[in-house]
Structures are given as C-alpha cells and as structure tokens.
Amino acid sequence: MAIKDLSLSAKMTIDGFMNGINKSTVKGPGLEFSQYRSYQPGDDLRSLDWKMFARSDRYYIRESEVETNIAVRILIDASASMNHSDGDFTKIDYAKYLGASLAYLANLQGDAIGLYVLKNSGIFSMTPKQDYQHLARLFYQLEQINPDGEFTKPVHYKELFAGAQKRELLIFITDLYQKEDEIIKLLDTLNTLRHEIVVFHVLSRNELNLDFKGYSTFEDLETGETIQIDQTKARTNYQNKLNAYLEETRIKLLDRRIFYRTITTDEPLDQALRDFLKQRSKLRI
C-alpha cells in the first residue's frame, strides 16, 4: 500500500501471491487434458499418445478441453463514503489496490478486463479488452478515482449493459453504504444478465469496532449530517446492529446466488485473490 504506483503494486502483489500457492490450481490459457479415445482414420497424428501405444499396442488420441477466456468487469463504488479512513489509508485506496491486483491477475490469465467507476454524476466505463496497453490505461483510470457525492442513480446503469458478452465475471468493490437498498437493487439489475457476480464489501477496522480514538461527533460523508455519541456506551448496541446488518446482507446476496465477502482495509489480499480464482474457474467452459 505504500507503493503509490498501482501497476507496480499489483505486479508485486500478484508475483508474491503466485509464488505462495500451488501452481497446479492456477490455469492460464491453453489445453487441459480431458480423456483418451480410440484412433479414427483422419485424426491428427500429432495427438497420438505414444506412451499409451507402448503400453497397450493400440492407438489412442489424447483429447483436451480448450480453456475459454472470459471478460472480467471490475466495478468500483466511488461515492463519498469510500473516503472513510482508518489510519493512513481510505476505503478507496484499498479498493484501487484490490482492483489493480485483480486486473493484473485476470490479464495474466488471458482474460479481457473492463473497469466501471460508479460516481454520483454517472458511470465511467472501459469495455473489456485483453492487451497490455488497455491494462495500463485501466491502472491510470484507477489512480484518478476521487470519490464524491452519493451512489450512482439508476438512470446511469445502462452503461453496465453496453457490450455485454455471453458470460462474464462481475467484481463489485463497495462499502455497501446505501439509504434505500439502492445497491441491492443494482445487484438485482445486474443479476438479470445471468453473469457470475462477486461482491467485496470493504470495511475498516475502526467502524467494525467503533473505535475512533475519543471522537464523539460523526459526520455522514455523503450527506454532511452529523451525530454525537458516547462511543463507550454505544459500542455494544452498535456492534450488535452491525453484525445483524452484515448477516442480513450476506443472506440477501446468497439468496440471489451472488458471492459475498467482507474484507477489511487491514487485511492482506491473498484470500480475495483466491476467491477470484475460484469464481474464475466456474466460468471456464
């Protein structure tokens, strides 16, 4: 997180991550063995398995399945609440870092990557492509995100439907700060596309524990409203309500067959990257 260059940060994160996992679980573009079948006249002789011939004295063709690349759309919540900080980093800092790492990993896997920044004024969109120059532009646009205002209005959602391919993986990074379930309604809209959806719910440690080092006045980053509380007296009730909200959210998304994971801004990205690979593998045909 101390490295301000997102492309370098992403590369270092993914290189370290790839070195730390079983390489057999990470499959890039290419061929994956499926089965053997008997040789038929006209089959490509290059597909003959000579080891099987040596063992059985019969000709067998080694059949493989071609791994199909997909489009990965990364959606970033850029409403003002993403400016919430805990220590030196904000939620949007973490979202940029996570988004850059996922984009680098997807590109490494041969997938097309797109970026969609959900702002108060509309949606900035980069349609999915698979080349290094596109990835470099995506890193640049991530670095330019400056959260402001409330969540995107439904009138702008049409940008998310433009150029949709047959099957995609949508990764939504958000703090799920909403007034009237507007983010849940957006997810319902995205669900009609029948794509695989992953939601990373970004939380900070201080909001989980209601630990703001003695501050008693809190301001809503999106509306400017303020409230005064006694943290010590309110903590237990607050945490009970927060836990109930998180469980309710988890069940809502589970019912919609949306993969949901909370992730805190002090948490290493390893598990989030593993979750990405798990969902990525589901979309291989």
PDB file of N, CA and C in Angstrom, residues 143-225:
ATOM      1  N   GLU A 143      -6.168   5.167 -10.694  1.00  0.00           N
ATOM      2  CA  GLU A 143      -5.452   6.179  -9.911  1.00  0.00           C
ATOM      3  C   GLU A 143      -6.201   7.507  -9.881  1.00  0.00           C
ATOM      4  N   GLN A 144      -7.043   7.775 -10.888  1.00  0.00           N
ATOM      5  CA  GLN A 144      -7.751   9.063 -10.983  1.00  0.00           C
ATOM      6  C   GLN A 144      -9.050   9.102 -10.183  1.00  0.00           C
ATOM      7  N   ILE A 145      -9.455   7.980  -9.615  1.00  0.00           N
ATOM      8  CA  ILE A 145     -10.750   7.945  -8.904  1.00  0.00           C
ATOM      9  C   ILE A 145     -10.708   8.861  -7.683  1.00  0.00           C
ATOM     10  N   ASN A 146     -11.704   9.730  -7.602  1.00  0.00           N
ATOM     11  CA  ASN A 146     -11.824  10.651  -6.463  1.00  0.00           C
ATOM     12  C   ASN A 146     -13.270  10.599  -5.980  1.00  0.00           C
ATOM     13  N   PRO A 147     -13.576   9.812  -4.960  1.00  0.00           N
ATOM     14  CA  PRO A 147     -14.961   9.617  -4.526  1.00  0.00           C
ATOM     15  C   PRO A 147     -15.648  10.929  -4.155  1.00  0.00           C
ATOM     16  N   ASP A 148     -16.938  11.007  -4.521  1.00  0.00           N
ATOM     17  CA  ASP A 148     -17.683  12.233  -4.237  1.00  0.00           C
ATOM     18  C   ASP A 148     -19.172  11.938  -4.346  1.00  0.00           C
ATOM     19  N   GLY A 149     -19.963  12.620  -3.515  1.00  0.00           N
ATOM     20  CA  GLY A 149     -21.413  12.539  -3.626  1.00  0.00           C
ATOM     21  C   GLY A 149     -21.997  11.213  -3.188  1.00  0.00           C
ATOM     22  N   GLU A 150     -23.254  11.009  -3.560  1.00  0.00           N
ATOM     23  CA  GLU A 150     -23.969   9.793  -3.204  1.00  0.00           C
ATOM     24  C   GLU A 150     -23.779   8.730  -4.286  1.00  0.00           C
ATOM     25  N   PHE A 151     -24.424   7.580  -4.096  1.00  0.00           N
ATOM     26  CA  PHE A 151     -24.265   6.477  -5.031  1.00  0.00           C
ATOM     27  C   PHE A 151     -24.935   6.798  -6.368  1.00  0.00           C
ATOM     28  N   THR A 152     -24.468   6.156  -7.416  1.00  0.00           N
ATOM     29  CA  THR A 152     -24.954   6.385  -8.775  1.00  0.00           C
ATOM     30  C   THR A 152     -26.456   6.171  -8.891  1.00  0.00           C
ATOM     31  N   LYS A 153     -27.120   7.053  -9.636  1.00  0.00           N
ATOM     32  CA  LYS A 153     -28.561   6.940  -9.845  1.00  0.00           C
ATOM     33  C   LYS A 153     -28.873   5.888 -10.910  1.00  0.00           C
ATOM     34  N   PRO A 154     -30.036   5.222 -10.801  1.00  0.00           N
ATOM     35  CA  PRO A 154     -30.398   4.164 -11.749  1.00  0.00           C
ATOM     36  C   PRO A 154     -30.397   4.594 -13.208  1.00  0.00           C
ATOM     37  N   VAL A 155     -30.618   5.886 -13.487  1.00  0.00           N
ATOM     38  CA  VAL A 155     -30.663   6.349 -14.871  1.00  0.00           C
ATOM     39  C   VAL A 155     -29.337   6.099 -15.592  1.00  0.00           C
ATOM     40  N   HIS A 156     -28.252   5.938 -14.838  1.00  0.00           N
ATOM     41  CA  HIS A 156     -26.928   5.746 -15.450  1.00  0.00           C
ATOM     42  C   HIS A 156     -26.548   4.272 -15.617  1.00  0.00           C
ATOM     43  N   TYR A 157     -27.376   3.359 -15.143  1.00  0.00           N
ATOM     44  CA  TYR A 157     -26.990   1.952 -15.140  1.00  0.00           C
ATOM     45  C   TYR A 157     -26.824   1.354 -16.535  1.00  0.00           C
ATOM     46  N   LYS A 158     -27.391   2.010 -17.555  1.00  0.00           N
ATOM     47  CA  LYS A 158     -27.323   1.455 -18.917  1.00  0.00           C
ATOM     48  C   LYS A 158     -25.888   1.224 -19.367  1.00  0.00           C
ATOM     49  N   GLU A 159     -24.936   1.984 -18.794  1.00  0.00           N
ATOM     50  CA  GLU A 159     -23.525   1.805 -19.147  1.00  0.00           C
ATOM     51  C   GLU A 159     -23.041   0.395 -18.806  1.00  0.00           C
ATOM     52  N   LEU A 160     -23.655  -0.211 -17.801  1.00  0.00           N
ATOM     53  CA  LEU A 160     -23.221  -1.538 -17.373  1.00  0.00           C
ATOM     54  C   LEU A 160     -23.701  -2.641 -18.311  1.00  0.00           C
ATOM     55  N   PHE A 161     -24.671  -2.318 -19.168  1.00  0.00           N
ATOM     56  CA  PHE A 161     -25.211  -3.323 -20.080  1.00  0.00           C
ATOM     57  C   PHE A 161     -24.571  -3.254 -21.461  1.00  0.00           C
ATOM     58  N   ALA A 162     -23.883  -2.154 -21.754  1.00  0.00           N
ATOM     59  CA  ALA A 162     -23.319  -1.967 -23.091  1.00  0.00           C
ATOM     60  C   ALA A 162     -22.225  -2.998 -23.363  1.00  0.00           C
ATOM     61  N   GLY A 163     -22.334  -3.660 -24.503  1.00  0.00           N
ATOM     62  CA  GLY A 163     -21.285  -4.585 -24.941  1.00  0.00           C
ATOM     63  C   GLY A 163     -21.154  -5.837 -24.105  1.00  0.00           C
ATOM     64  N   ALA A 164     -22.211  -6.221 -23.391  1.00  0.00           N
ATOM     65  CA  ALA A 164     -22.134  -7.412 -22.549  1.00  0.00           C
ATOM     66  C   ALA A 164     -21.910  -8.656 -23.397  1.00  0.00           C
ATOM     67  N   GLN A 165     -20.965  -9.481 -22.990  1.00  0.00           N
ATOM     68  CA  GLN A 165     -20.687 -10.714 -23.696  1.00  0.00           C
ATOM     69  C   GLN A 165     -21.549 -11.842 -23.153  1.00  0.00           C
ATOM     70  N   LYS A 166     -21.378 -13.034 -23.745  1.00  0.00           N
ATOM     71  CA  LYS A 166     -22.251 -14.143 -23.385  1.00  0.00           C
ATOM     72  C   LYS A 166     -22.172 -14.474 -21.907  1.00  0.00           C
ATOM     73  N   ARG A 167     -20.972 -14.510 -21.375  1.00  0.00           N
ATOM     74  CA  ARG A 167     -20.816 -14.852 -19.959  1.00  0.00           C
ATOM     75  C   ARG A 167     -19.641 -14.093 -19.388  1.00  0.00           C
ATOM     76  N   GLU A 168     -19.833 -13.444 -18.268  1.00  0.00           N
ATOM     77  CA  GLU A 168     -18.790 -12.602 -17.689  1.00  0.00           C
ATOM     78  C   GLU A 168     -18.720 -12.803 -16.181  1.00  0.00           C
ATOM     79  N   LEU A 169     -17.626 -12.288 -15.629  1.00  0.00           N
ATOM     80  CA  LEU A 169     -17.463 -12.243 -14.181  1.00  0.00           C
ATOM     81  C   LEU A 169     -17.460 -10.783 -13.763  1.00  0.00           C
ATOM     82  N   LEU A 170     -18.409 -10.396 -12.938  1.00  0.00           N
ATOM     83  CA  LEU A 170     -18.520  -9.024 -12.444  1.00  0.00           C
ATOM     84  C   LEU A 170     -18.027  -8.982 -11.007  1.00  0.00           C
ATOM     85  N   ILE A 171     -17.030  -8.140 -10.759  1.00  0.00           N
ATOM     86  CA  ILE A 171     -16.471  -7.994  -9.416  1.00  0.00           C
ATOM     87  C   ILE A 171     -16.790  -6.578  -8.925  1.00  0.00           C
ATOM     88  N   PHE A 172     -17.618  -6.488  -7.897  1.00  0.00           N
ATOM     89  CA  PHE A 172     -18.079  -5.199  -7.381  1.00  0.00           C
ATOM     90  C   PHE A 172     -17.399  -4.941  -6.044  1.00  0.00           C
ATOM     91  N   ILE A 173     -16.611  -3.850  -5.989  1.00  0.00           N
ATOM     92  CA  ILE A 173     -15.907  -3.465  -4.756  1.00  0.00           C
ATOM     93  C   ILE A 173     -16.614  -2.238  -4.188  1.00  0.00           C
ATOM     94  N   THR A 174     -17.216  -2.376  -3.010  1.00  0.00           N
ATOM     95  CA  THR A 174     -18.072  -1.325  -2.459  1.00  0.00           C
ATOM     96  C   THR A 174     -18.104  -1.421  -0.939  1.00  0.00           C
ATOM     97  N   ASP A 175     -18.481  -0.319  -0.293  1.00  0.00           N
ATOM     98  CA  ASP A 175     -18.683  -0.374   1.159  1.00  0.00           C
ATOM     99  C   ASP A 175     -20.155  -0.596   1.502  1.00  0.00           C
ATOM    100  N   LEU A 176     -20.988  -0.763   0.451  1.00  0.00           N
ATOM    101  CA  LEU A 176     -22.421  -1.047   0.623  1.00  0.00           C
ATOM    102  C   LEU A 176     -23.126  -0.004   1.485  1.00  0.00           C
ATOM    103  N   TYR A 177     -22.635   1.226   1.435  1.00  0.00           N
ATOM    104  CA  TYR A 177     -23.308   2.303   2.156  1.00  0.00           C
ATOM    105  C   TYR A 177     -24.476   2.764   1.295  1.00  0.00           C
ATOM    106  N   GLN A 178     -25.700   2.585   1.796  1.00  0.00           N
ATOM    107  CA  GLN A 178     -26.888   2.872   1.000  1.00  0.00           C
ATOM    108  C   GLN A 178     -28.018   3.337   1.895  1.00  0.00           C
ATOM    109  N   LYS A 179     -28.929   4.109   1.313  1.00  0.00           N
ATOM    110  CA  LYS A 179     -30.060   4.624   2.086  1.00  0.00           C
ATOM    111  C   LYS A 179     -31.283   3.728   1.957  1.00  0.00           C
ATOM    112  N   GLU A 180     -31.620   3.392   0.727  1.00  0.00           N
ATOM    113  CA  GLU A 180     -32.858   2.659   0.471  1.00  0.00           C
ATOM    114  C   GLU A 180     -32.592   1.443  -0.415  1.00  0.00           C
ATOM    115  N   ASP A 181     -31.569   0.676  -0.053  1.00  0.00           N
ATOM    116  CA  ASP A 181     -31.231  -0.560  -0.781  1.00  0.00           C
ATOM    117  C   ASP A 181     -30.904  -0.315  -2.252  1.00  0.00           C
ATOM    118  N   GLU A 182     -30.399   0.893  -2.575  1.00  0.00           N
ATOM    119  CA  GLU A 182     -30.124   1.165  -3.982  1.00  0.00           C
ATOM    120  C   GLU A 182     -29.037   0.259  -4.553  1.00  0.00           C
ATOM    121  N   ILE A 183     -28.066  -0.151  -3.720  1.00  0.00           N
ATOM    122  CA  ILE A 183     -27.012  -1.040  -4.220  1.00  0.00           C
ATOM    123  C   ILE A 183     -27.563  -2.454  -4.413  1.00  0.00           C
ATOM    124  N   ILE A 184     -28.416  -2.898  -3.512  1.00  0.00           N
ATOM    125  CA  ILE A 184     -29.057  -4.205  -3.674  1.00  0.00           C
ATOM    126  C   ILE A 184     -29.906  -4.210  -4.947  1.00  0.00           C
ATOM    127  N   LYS A 185     -30.606  -3.108  -5.212  1.00  0.00           N
ATOM    128  CA  LYS A 185     -31.425  -3.010  -6.430  1.00  0.00           C
ATOM    129  C   LYS A 185     -30.544  -3.054  -7.678  1.00  0.00           C
ATOM    130  N   LEU A 186     -29.367  -2.420  -7.612  1.00  0.00           N
ATOM    131  CA  LEU A 186     -28.431  -2.502  -8.735  1.00  0.00           C
ATOM    132  C   LEU A 186     -27.992  -3.944  -8.949  1.00  0.00           C
ATOM    133  N   LEU A 187     -27.674  -4.641  -7.868  1.00  0.00           N
ATOM    134  CA  LEU A 187     -27.255  -6.041  -7.986  1.00  0.00           C
ATOM    135  C   LEU A 187     -28.369  -6.897  -8.578  1.00  0.00           C
ATOM    136  N   ASP A 188     -29.620  -6.589  -8.239  1.00  0.00           N
ATOM    137  CA  ASP A 188     -30.749  -7.293  -8.845  1.00  0.00           C
ATOM    138  C   ASP A 188     -30.773  -7.052 -10.353  1.00  0.00           C
ATOM    139  N   THR A 189     -30.486  -5.815 -10.755  1.00  0.00           N
ATOM    140  CA  THR A 189     -30.449  -5.493 -12.178  1.00  0.00           C
ATOM    141  C   THR A 189     -29.327  -6.245 -12.883  1.00  0.00           C
ATOM    142  N   LEU A 190     -28.153  -6.263 -12.256  1.00  0.00           N
ATOM    143  CA  LEU A 190     -27.022  -6.984 -12.842  1.00  0.00           C
ATOM    144  C   LEU A 190     -27.292  -8.479 -12.910  1.00  0.00           C
ATOM    145  N   ASN A 191     -28.055  -8.973 -11.952  1.00  0.00           N
ATOM    146  CA  ASN A 191     -28.346 -10.402 -11.904  1.00  0.00           C
ATOM    147  C   ASN A 191     -29.162 -10.864 -13.108  1.00  0.00           C
ATOM    148  N   THR A 192     -29.911  -9.939 -13.714  1.00  0.00           N
ATOM    149  CA  THR A 192     -30.703 -10.311 -14.892  1.00  0.00           C
ATOM    150  C   THR A 192     -29.812 -10.681 -16.075  1.00  0.00           C
ATOM    151  N   LEU A 193     -28.545 -10.258 -16.030  1.00  0.00           N
ATOM    152  CA  LEU A 193     -27.612 -10.591 -17.110  1.00  0.00           C
ATOM    153  C   LEU A 193     -27.126 -12.032 -17.014  1.00  0.00           C
ATOM    154  N   ARG A 194     -27.415 -12.671 -15.860  1.00  0.00           N
ATOM    155  CA  ARG A 194     -27.020 -14.072 -15.622  1.00  0.00           C
ATOM    156  C   ARG A 194     -25.497 -14.271 -15.663  1.00  0.00           C
ATOM    157  N   HIS A 195     -24.765 -13.242 -15.268  1.00  0.00           N
ATOM    158  CA  HIS A 195     -23.324 -13.379 -15.124  1.00  0.00           C
ATOM    159  C   HIS A 195     -23.007 -13.825 -13.700  1.00  0.00           C
ATOM    160  N   GLU A 196     -21.753 -14.225 -13.497  1.00  0.00           N
ATOM    161  CA  GLU A 196     -21.289 -14.526 -12.143  1.00  0.00           C
ATOM    162  C   GLU A 196     -20.930 -13.194 -11.468  1.00  0.00           C
ATOM    163  N   ILE A 197     -21.412 -12.985 -10.251  1.00  0.00           N
ATOM    164  CA  ILE A 197     -21.168 -11.717  -9.554  1.00  0.00           C
ATOM    165  C   ILE A 197     -20.460 -11.989  -8.230  1.00  0.00           C
ATOM    166  N   VAL A 198     -19.412 -11.216  -7.981  1.00  0.00           N
ATOM    167  CA  VAL A 198     -18.674 -11.267  -6.727  1.00  0.00           C
ATOM    168  C   VAL A 198     -18.744  -9.885  -6.093  1.00  0.00           C
ATOM    169  N   VAL A 199     -19.137  -9.819  -4.831  1.00  0.00           N
ATOM    170  CA  VAL A 199     -19.176  -8.547  -4.100  1.00  0.00           C
ATOM    171  C   VAL A 199     -18.145  -8.598  -2.982  1.00  0.00           C
ATOM    172  N   PHE A 200     -17.194  -7.658  -3.035  1.00  0.00           N
ATOM    173  CA  PHE A 200     -16.253  -7.465  -1.934  1.00  0.00           C
ATOM    174  C   PHE A 200     -16.735  -6.252  -1.130  1.00  0.00           C
ATOM    175  N   HIS A 201     -17.196  -6.519   0.075  1.00  0.00           N
ATOM    176  CA  HIS A 201     -17.724  -5.475   0.957  1.00  0.00           C
ATOM    177  C   HIS A 201     -16.568  -4.941   1.798  1.00  0.00           C
ATOM    178  N   VAL A 202     -16.112  -3.730   1.484  1.00  0.00           N
ATOM    179  CA  VAL A 202     -14.941  -3.147   2.129  1.00  0.00           C
ATOM    180  C   VAL A 202     -15.351  -2.443   3.425  1.00  0.00           C
ATOM    181  N   LEU A 203     -14.718  -2.862   4.518  1.00  0.00           N
ATOM    182  CA  LEU A 203     -14.964  -2.273   5.826  1.00  0.00           C
ATOM    183  C   LEU A 203     -13.638  -1.874   6.454  1.00  0.00           C
ATOM    184  N   SER A 204     -13.677  -0.907   7.344  1.00  0.00           N
ATOM    185  CA  SER A 204     -12.467  -0.535   8.078  1.00  0.00           C
ATOM    186  C   SER A 204     -12.569  -1.093   9.495  1.00  0.00           C
ATOM    187  N   ARG A 205     -11.410  -1.279  10.110  1.00  0.00           N
ATOM    188  CA  ARG A 205     -11.387  -1.851  11.454  1.00  0.00           C
ATOM    189  C   ARG A 205     -12.060  -0.927  12.467  1.00  0.00           C
ATOM    190  N   ASN A 206     -11.882   0.395  12.306  1.00  0.00           N
ATOM    191  CA  ASN A 206     -12.463   1.301  13.298  1.00  0.00           C
ATOM    192  C   ASN A 206     -13.992   1.344  13.233  1.00  0.00           C
ATOM    193  N   GLU A 207     -14.570   1.123  12.061  1.00  0.00           N
ATOM    194  CA  GLU A 207     -16.038   1.099  12.015  1.00  0.00           C
ATOM    195  C   GLU A 207     -16.582  -0.247  12.487  1.00  0.00           C
ATOM    196  N   LEU A 208     -15.794  -1.310  12.352  1.00  0.00           N
ATOM    197  CA  LEU A 208     -16.223  -2.601  12.886  1.00  0.00           C
ATOM    198  C   LEU A 208     -16.255  -2.582  14.418  1.00  0.00           C
ATOM    199  N   ASN A 209     -15.245  -1.924  15.001  1.00  0.00           N
ATOM    200  CA  ASN A 209     -15.112  -1.923  16.460  1.00  0.00           C
ATOM    201  C   ASN A 209     -15.640  -0.650  17.115  1.00  0.00           C
ATOM    202  N   LEU A 210     -16.096   0.311  16.303  1.00  0.00           N
ATOM    203  CA  LEU A 210     -16.495   1.629  16.798  1.00  0.00           C
ATOM    204  C   LEU A 210     -15.400   2.201  17.696  1.00  0.00           C
ATOM    205  N   ASP A 211     -14.223   2.301  17.111  1.00  0.00           N
ATOM    206  CA  ASP A 211     -13.057   2.797  17.839  1.00  0.00           C
ATOM    207  C   ASP A 211     -12.455   3.966  17.069  1.00  0.00           C
ATOM    208  N   PHE A 212     -12.857   5.170  17.451  1.00  0.00           N
ATOM    209  CA  PHE A 212     -12.398   6.370  16.758  1.00  0.00           C
ATOM    210  C   PHE A 212     -11.608   7.290  17.685  1.00  0.00           C
ATOM    211  N   LYS A 213     -10.892   6.684  18.620  1.00  0.00           N
ATOM    212  CA  LYS A 213      -9.924   7.390  19.467  1.00  0.00           C
ATOM    213  C   LYS A 213     -10.500   8.642  20.121  1.00  0.00           C
ATOM    214  N   GLY A 214     -11.653   8.473  20.765  1.00  0.00           N
ATOM    215  CA  GLY A 214     -12.191   9.567  21.580  1.00  0.00           C
ATOM    216  C   GLY A 214     -13.114  10.526  20.879  1.00  0.00           C
ATOM    217  N   TYR A 215     -13.219  10.445  19.528  1.00  0.00           N
ATOM    218  CA  TYR A 215     -14.124  11.361  18.828  1.00  0.00           C
ATOM    219  C   TYR A 215     -15.567  11.042  19.187  1.00  0.00           C
ATOM    220  N   SER A 216     -16.385  12.094  19.376  1.00  0.00           N
ATOM    221  CA  SER A 216     -17.785  11.889  19.749  1.00  0.00           C
ATOM    222  C   SER A 216     -18.754  12.408  18.689  1.00  0.00           C
ATOM    223  N   THR A 217     -18.254  13.188  17.721  1.00  0.00           N
ATOM    224  CA  THR A 217     -19.112  13.714  16.656  1.00  0.00           C
ATOM    225  C   THR A 217     -18.772  13.011  15.347  1.00  0.00           C
ATOM    226  N   PHE A 218     -19.788  12.454  14.702  1.00  0.00           N
ATOM    227  CA  PHE A 218     -19.590  11.708  13.463  1.00  0.00           C
ATOM    228  C   PHE A 218     -20.353  12.392  12.327  1.00  0.00           C
ATOM    229  N   GLU A 219     -19.706  12.444  11.162  1.00  0.00           N
ATOM    230  CA  GLU A 219     -20.302  13.102  10.003  1.00  0.00           C
ATOM    231  C   GLU A 219     -20.526  12.095   8.890  1.00  0.00           C
ATOM    232  N   ASP A 220     -21.723  12.154   8.296  1.00  0.00           N
ATOM    233  CA  ASP A 220     -22.039  11.334   7.126  1.00  0.00           C
ATOM    234  C   ASP A 220     -21.293  11.935   5.931  1.00  0.00           C
ATOM    235  N   LEU A 221     -20.391  11.166   5.326  1.00  0.00           N
ATOM    236  CA  LEU A 221     -19.564  11.687   4.240  1.00  0.00           C
ATOM    237  C   LEU A 221     -20.362  12.024   2.989  1.00  0.00           C
ATOM    238  N   GLU A 222     -21.569  11.456   2.860  1.00  0.00           N
ATOM    239  CA  GLU A 222     -22.355  11.698   1.652  1.00  0.00           C
ATOM    240  C   GLU A 222     -23.402  12.786   1.824  1.00  0.00           C
ATOM    241  N   THR A 223     -23.947  12.943   3.041  1.00  0.00           N
ATOM    242  CA  THR A 223     -24.994  13.951   3.243  1.00  0.00           C
ATOM    243  C   THR A 223     -24.520  15.135   4.078  1.00  0.00           C
ATOM    244  N   GLY A 224     -23.420  14.973   4.819  1.00  0.00           N
ATOM    245  CA  GLY A 224     -22.939  16.040   5.690  1.00  0.00           C
ATOM    246  C   GLY A 224     -23.616  16.090   7.043  1.00  0.00           C
ATOM    247  N   GLU A 225     -24.591  15.206   7.282  1.00  0.00           N
ATOM    248  CA  GLU A 225     -25.287  15.179   8.566  1.00  0.00           C
ATOM    249  C   GLU A 225     -24.323  14.736   9.663  1.00  0.00           C
TER     250      GLU A 225
END
